[in-house]
């Protein structure tokens, strides 16, 4: 039997567009390693906040980043970043981090710091026996893996996304973050040329998962 092709699926979209729930379900269905790059930006933002570095002070950001060691920890299908040997806890999803993360994420220094680390997850997935990698974020299909087998851009109505976050009991300025993420100079949030756009505003999570699964199946068994 021939071994099936190792696949890379890039999932981009705005805040609360359904990227994580969709990616997690697909990772389990297809034996892919799931990587949430938003958690990378959140974890590094939290670390920078802990050492009292401001996003306005780029030299201090650089200096603080040079002292951080990042690694990977795998649990089930999910690969988590470790910062100085620790898996970040729920505080990376706090309101304080929600308010700052887009400012730090706009800094080329932080994006460069995380670039190779994100690409290195392919090797982590291969060596750990996964059938592929599903990585979610804002610039995965445009910058990190422009040659991914599937580049998905998940869109959902901002009002629907705010409702989703409210249901989760999370206070998150979804539109404000999107506005900052879309307007930054480096790696802005955008539907990359040639990516597959899926408007999930009027779809259930199950419908989104089935739709994307059908696209992945076409890649695996054309
Ligand atoms: O996906 P999540 O909402 O957790 O991402 C938090 C923030 O991290 C985003 O609002 C964005 O500023 C930043 N981010 C990014 N590029 C990525 C993933 C996340 O700039 N690939």
PDB file of N, CA and C in Angstrom, residues 165-213:
ATOM      1  N   UNK A 165     -18.502  34.803  20.627  1.00  0.00           N
ATOM      2  CA  UNK A 165     -17.624  35.084  21.764  1.00  0.00           C
ATOM      3  C   UNK A 165     -18.459  35.320  23.033  1.00  0.00           C
ATOM      4  N   UNK A 166     -19.578  36.064  22.881  1.00  0.00           N
ATOM      5  CA  UNK A 166     -20.423  36.354  24.049  1.00  0.00           C
ATOM      6  C   UNK A 166     -20.957  35.042  24.628  1.00  0.00           C
ATOM      7  N   UNK A 167     -21.347  34.110  23.757  1.00  0.00           N
ATOM      8  CA  UNK A 167     -21.853  32.801  24.185  1.00  0.00           C
ATOM      9  C   UNK A 167     -20.797  32.054  24.982  1.00  0.00           C
ATOM     10  N   UNK A 168     -19.523  32.234  24.572  1.00  0.00           N
ATOM     11  CA  UNK A 168     -18.420  31.561  25.279  1.00  0.00           C
ATOM     12  C   UNK A 168     -18.081  32.295  26.584  1.00  0.00           C
ATOM     13  N   UNK A 169     -18.788  33.425  26.816  1.00  0.00           N
ATOM     14  CA  UNK A 169     -18.537  34.203  28.037  1.00  0.00           C
ATOM     15  C   UNK A 169     -17.216  34.946  27.984  1.00  0.00           C
ATOM     16  N   UNK A 170     -16.738  35.228  26.760  1.00  0.00           N
ATOM     17  CA  UNK A 170     -15.431  35.896  26.619  1.00  0.00           C
ATOM     18  C   UNK A 170     -15.636  37.346  26.179  1.00  0.00           C
ATOM     19  N   UNK A 171     -14.948  38.249  26.842  1.00  0.00           N
ATOM     20  CA  UNK A 171     -15.013  39.639  26.435  1.00  0.00           C
ATOM     21  C   UNK A 171     -13.867  39.879  25.448  1.00  0.00           C
ATOM     22  N   UNK A 172     -14.235  40.131  24.203  1.00  0.00           N
ATOM     23  CA  UNK A 172     -13.212  40.231  23.162  1.00  0.00           C
ATOM     24  C   UNK A 172     -13.638  41.276  22.137  1.00  0.00           C
ATOM     25  N   UNK A 173     -12.730  42.194  21.839  1.00  0.00           N
ATOM     26  CA  UNK A 173     -13.046  43.236  20.872  1.00  0.00           C
ATOM     27  C   UNK A 173     -12.718  42.708  19.471  1.00  0.00           C
ATOM     28  N   UNK A 174     -13.590  41.811  18.994  1.00  0.00           N
ATOM     29  CA  UNK A 174     -13.378  41.106  17.731  1.00  0.00           C
ATOM     30  C   UNK A 174     -13.129  42.062  16.559  1.00  0.00           C
ATOM     31  N   UNK A 175     -14.012  43.077  16.431  1.00  0.00           N
ATOM     32  CA  UNK A 175     -13.886  43.976  15.273  1.00  0.00           C
ATOM     33  C   UNK A 175     -12.644  44.860  15.367  1.00  0.00           C
ATOM     34  N   UNK A 176     -12.327  45.267  16.617  1.00  0.00           N
ATOM     35  CA  UNK A 176     -11.157  46.136  16.797  1.00  0.00           C
ATOM     36  C   UNK A 176      -9.881  45.361  16.427  1.00  0.00           C
ATOM     37  N   UNK A 177      -9.801  44.111  16.889  1.00  0.00           N
ATOM     38  CA  UNK A 177      -8.609  43.309  16.561  1.00  0.00           C
ATOM     39  C   UNK A 177      -8.520  43.082  15.054  1.00  0.00           C
ATOM     40  N   UNK A 178      -9.672  42.773  14.440  1.00  0.00           N
ATOM     41  CA  UNK A 178      -9.671  42.551  12.983  1.00  0.00           C
ATOM     42  C   UNK A 178      -9.190  43.791  12.241  1.00  0.00           C
ATOM     43  N   UNK A 179      -9.647  44.936  12.715  1.00  0.00           N
ATOM     44  CA  UNK A 179      -9.288  46.182  12.051  1.00  0.00           C
ATOM     45  C   UNK A 179      -7.766  46.382  12.140  1.00  0.00           C
ATOM     46  N   UNK A 180      -7.206  46.136  13.320  1.00  0.00           N
ATOM     47  CA  UNK A 180      -5.755  46.293  13.497  1.00  0.00           C
ATOM     48  C   UNK A 180      -4.999  45.236  12.698  1.00  0.00           C
ATOM     49  N   UNK A 181      -5.504  44.009  12.724  1.00  0.00           N
ATOM     50  CA  UNK A 181      -4.810  42.912  12.033  1.00  0.00           C
ATOM     51  C   UNK A 181      -4.850  43.096  10.509  1.00  0.00           C
ATOM     52  N   UNK A 182      -5.952  43.696  10.012  1.00  0.00           N
ATOM     53  CA  UNK A 182      -6.080  43.859   8.552  1.00  0.00           C
ATOM     54  C   UNK A 182      -5.301  45.055   8.043  1.00  0.00           C
ATOM     55  N   UNK A 183      -5.085  46.044   8.919  1.00  0.00           N
ATOM     56  CA  UNK A 183      -4.471  47.280   8.425  1.00  0.00           C
ATOM     57  C   UNK A 183      -2.971  47.357   8.686  1.00  0.00           C
ATOM     58  N   UNK A 184      -2.395  46.361   9.369  1.00  0.00           N
ATOM     59  CA  UNK A 184      -0.953  46.450   9.633  1.00  0.00           C
ATOM     60  C   UNK A 184      -0.153  46.238   8.339  1.00  0.00           C
ATOM     61  N   UNK A 185       1.101  46.725   8.371  1.00  0.00           N
ATOM     62  CA  UNK A 185       1.926  46.658   7.154  1.00  0.00           C
ATOM     63  C   UNK A 185       2.442  45.236   6.913  1.00  0.00           C
ATOM     64  N   UNK A 186       2.887  44.579   8.001  1.00  0.00           N
ATOM     65  CA  UNK A 186       3.502  43.258   7.840  1.00  0.00           C
ATOM     66  C   UNK A 186       2.462  42.158   8.006  1.00  0.00           C
ATOM     67  N   UNK A 187       2.367  41.301   6.980  1.00  0.00           N
ATOM     68  CA  UNK A 187       1.493  40.128   7.033  1.00  0.00           C
ATOM     69  C   UNK A 187       0.068  40.451   7.499  1.00  0.00           C
ATOM     70  N   UNK A 188      -0.605  41.378   6.818  1.00  0.00           N
ATOM     71  CA  UNK A 188      -1.965  41.712   7.255  1.00  0.00           C
ATOM     72  C   UNK A 188      -2.940  40.552   7.034  1.00  0.00           C
ATOM     73  N   UNK A 189      -4.007  40.572   7.833  1.00  0.00           N
ATOM     74  CA  UNK A 189      -5.088  39.602   7.656  1.00  0.00           C
ATOM     75  C   UNK A 189      -5.776  39.888   6.327  1.00  0.00           C
ATOM     76  N   UNK A 190      -5.765  38.893   5.430  1.00  0.00           N
ATOM     77  CA  UNK A 190      -6.426  39.065   4.137  1.00  0.00           C
ATOM     78  C   UNK A 190      -6.674  37.692   3.542  1.00  0.00           C
ATOM     79  N   UNK A 191      -7.641  37.627   2.651  1.00  0.00           N
ATOM     80  CA  UNK A 191      -7.854  36.358   1.959  1.00  0.00           C
ATOM     81  C   UNK A 191      -6.810  36.309   0.849  1.00  0.00           C
ATOM     82  N   UNK A 192      -5.808  35.411   0.962  1.00  0.00           N
ATOM     83  CA  UNK A 192      -4.741  35.425  -0.044  1.00  0.00           C
ATOM     84  C   UNK A 192      -5.256  35.035  -1.424  1.00  0.00           C
ATOM     85  N   UNK A 193      -4.587  35.538  -2.453  1.00  0.00           N
ATOM     86  CA  UNK A 193      -4.927  35.197  -3.840  1.00  0.00           C
ATOM     87  C   UNK A 193      -4.959  33.690  -3.998  1.00  0.00           C
ATOM     88  N   UNK A 194      -5.996  33.195  -4.586  1.00  0.00           N
ATOM     89  CA  UNK A 194      -6.062  31.759  -4.867  1.00  0.00           C
ATOM     90  C   UNK A 194      -6.535  30.920  -3.691  1.00  0.00           C
ATOM     91  N   UNK A 195      -6.789  31.553  -2.541  1.00  0.00           N
ATOM     92  CA  UNK A 195      -7.268  30.776  -1.380  1.00  0.00           C
ATOM     93  C   UNK A 195      -8.761  30.484  -1.545  1.00  0.00           C
ATOM     94  N   UNK A 196      -9.233  29.490  -0.827  1.00  0.00           N
ATOM     95  CA  UNK A 196     -10.647  29.119  -0.889  1.00  0.00           C
ATOM     96  C   UNK A 196     -11.396  29.849   0.217  1.00  0.00           C
ATOM     97  N   UNK A 197     -12.322  30.711  -0.178  1.00  0.00           N
ATOM     98  CA  UNK A 197     -13.089  31.498   0.792  1.00  0.00           C
ATOM     99  C   UNK A 197     -14.358  30.755   1.180  1.00  0.00           C
ATOM    100  N   UNK A 198     -14.595  30.635   2.481  1.00  0.00           N
ATOM    101  CA  UNK A 198     -15.836  30.011   2.935  1.00  0.00           C
ATOM    102  C   UNK A 198     -16.541  30.973   3.886  1.00  0.00           C
ATOM    103  N   UNK A 199     -17.734  31.394   3.496  1.00  0.00           N
ATOM    104  CA  UNK A 199     -18.539  32.280   4.342  1.00  0.00           C
ATOM    105  C   UNK A 199     -19.405  31.407   5.243  1.00  0.00           C
ATOM    106  N   UNK A 200     -19.051  31.389   6.535  1.00  0.00           N
ATOM    107  CA  UNK A 200     -19.742  30.480   7.455  1.00  0.00           C
ATOM    108  C   UNK A 200     -20.843  31.186   8.255  1.00  0.00           C
ATOM    109  N   UNK A 201     -21.168  32.441   7.848  1.00  0.00           N
ATOM    110  CA  UNK A 201     -22.145  33.220   8.620  1.00  0.00           C
ATOM    111  C   UNK A 201     -23.432  32.449   8.881  1.00  0.00           C
ATOM    112  N   UNK A 202     -23.933  31.765   7.844  1.00  0.00           N
ATOM    113  CA  UNK A 202     -25.204  31.055   8.004  1.00  0.00           C
ATOM    114  C   UNK A 202     -25.028  29.546   7.997  1.00  0.00           C
ATOM    115  N   UNK A 203     -23.854  29.099   8.401  1.00  0.00           N
ATOM    116  CA  UNK A 203     -23.617  27.646   8.435  1.00  0.00           C
ATOM    117  C   UNK A 203     -23.401  27.209   9.881  1.00  0.00           C
ATOM    118  N   UNK A 204     -23.778  25.971  10.189  1.00  0.00           N
ATOM    119  CA  UNK A 204     -23.445  25.434  11.508  1.00  0.00           C
ATOM    120  C   UNK A 204     -21.995  24.957  11.453  1.00  0.00           C
ATOM    121  N   UNK A 205     -21.413  24.737  12.627  1.00  0.00           N
ATOM    122  CA  UNK A 205     -20.038  24.240  12.681  1.00  0.00           C
ATOM    123  C   UNK A 205     -19.941  22.907  11.930  1.00  0.00           C
ATOM    124  N   UNK A 206     -20.941  22.057  12.124  1.00  0.00           N
ATOM    125  CA  UNK A 206     -20.931  20.732  11.460  1.00  0.00           C
ATOM    126  C   UNK A 206     -20.921  20.897   9.937  1.00  0.00           C
ATOM    127  N   UNK A 207     -21.706  21.850   9.439  1.00  0.00           N
ATOM    128  CA  UNK A 207     -21.736  22.065   7.982  1.00  0.00           C
ATOM    129  C   UNK A 207     -20.381  22.542   7.461  1.00  0.00           C
ATOM    130  N   UNK A 208     -19.736  23.408   8.256  1.00  0.00           N
ATOM    131  CA  UNK A 208     -18.407  23.906   7.845  1.00  0.00           C
ATOM    132  C   UNK A 208     -17.426  22.729   7.806  1.00  0.00           C
ATOM    133  N   UNK A 209     -17.466  21.906   8.856  1.00  0.00           N
ATOM    134  CA  UNK A 209     -16.536  20.771   8.935  1.00  0.00           C
ATOM    135  C   UNK A 209     -16.747  19.818   7.755  1.00  0.00           C
ATOM    136  N   UNK A 210     -18.026  19.538   7.425  1.00  0.00           N
ATOM    137  CA  UNK A 210     -18.308  18.625   6.308  1.00  0.00           C
ATOM    138  C   UNK A 210     -17.810  19.207   4.987  1.00  0.00           C
ATOM    139  N   UNK A 211     -18.041  20.491   4.808  1.00  0.00           N
ATOM    140  CA  UNK A 211     -17.637  21.148   3.546  1.00  0.00           C
ATOM    141  C   UNK A 211     -16.109  21.063   3.375  1.00  0.00           C
ATOM    142  N   UNK A 212     -15.381  21.457   4.443  1.00  0.00           N
ATOM    143  CA  UNK A 212     -13.917  21.467   4.325  1.00  0.00           C
ATOM    144  C   UNK A 212     -13.389  20.034   4.223  1.00  0.00           C
ATOM    145  N   UNK A 213     -14.052  19.109   4.922  1.00  0.00           N
ATOM    146  CA  UNK A 213     -13.634  17.699   4.828  1.00  0.00           C
ATOM    147  C   UNK A 213     -13.705  17.223   3.380  1.00  0.00           C
TER     148      UNK A 213
END
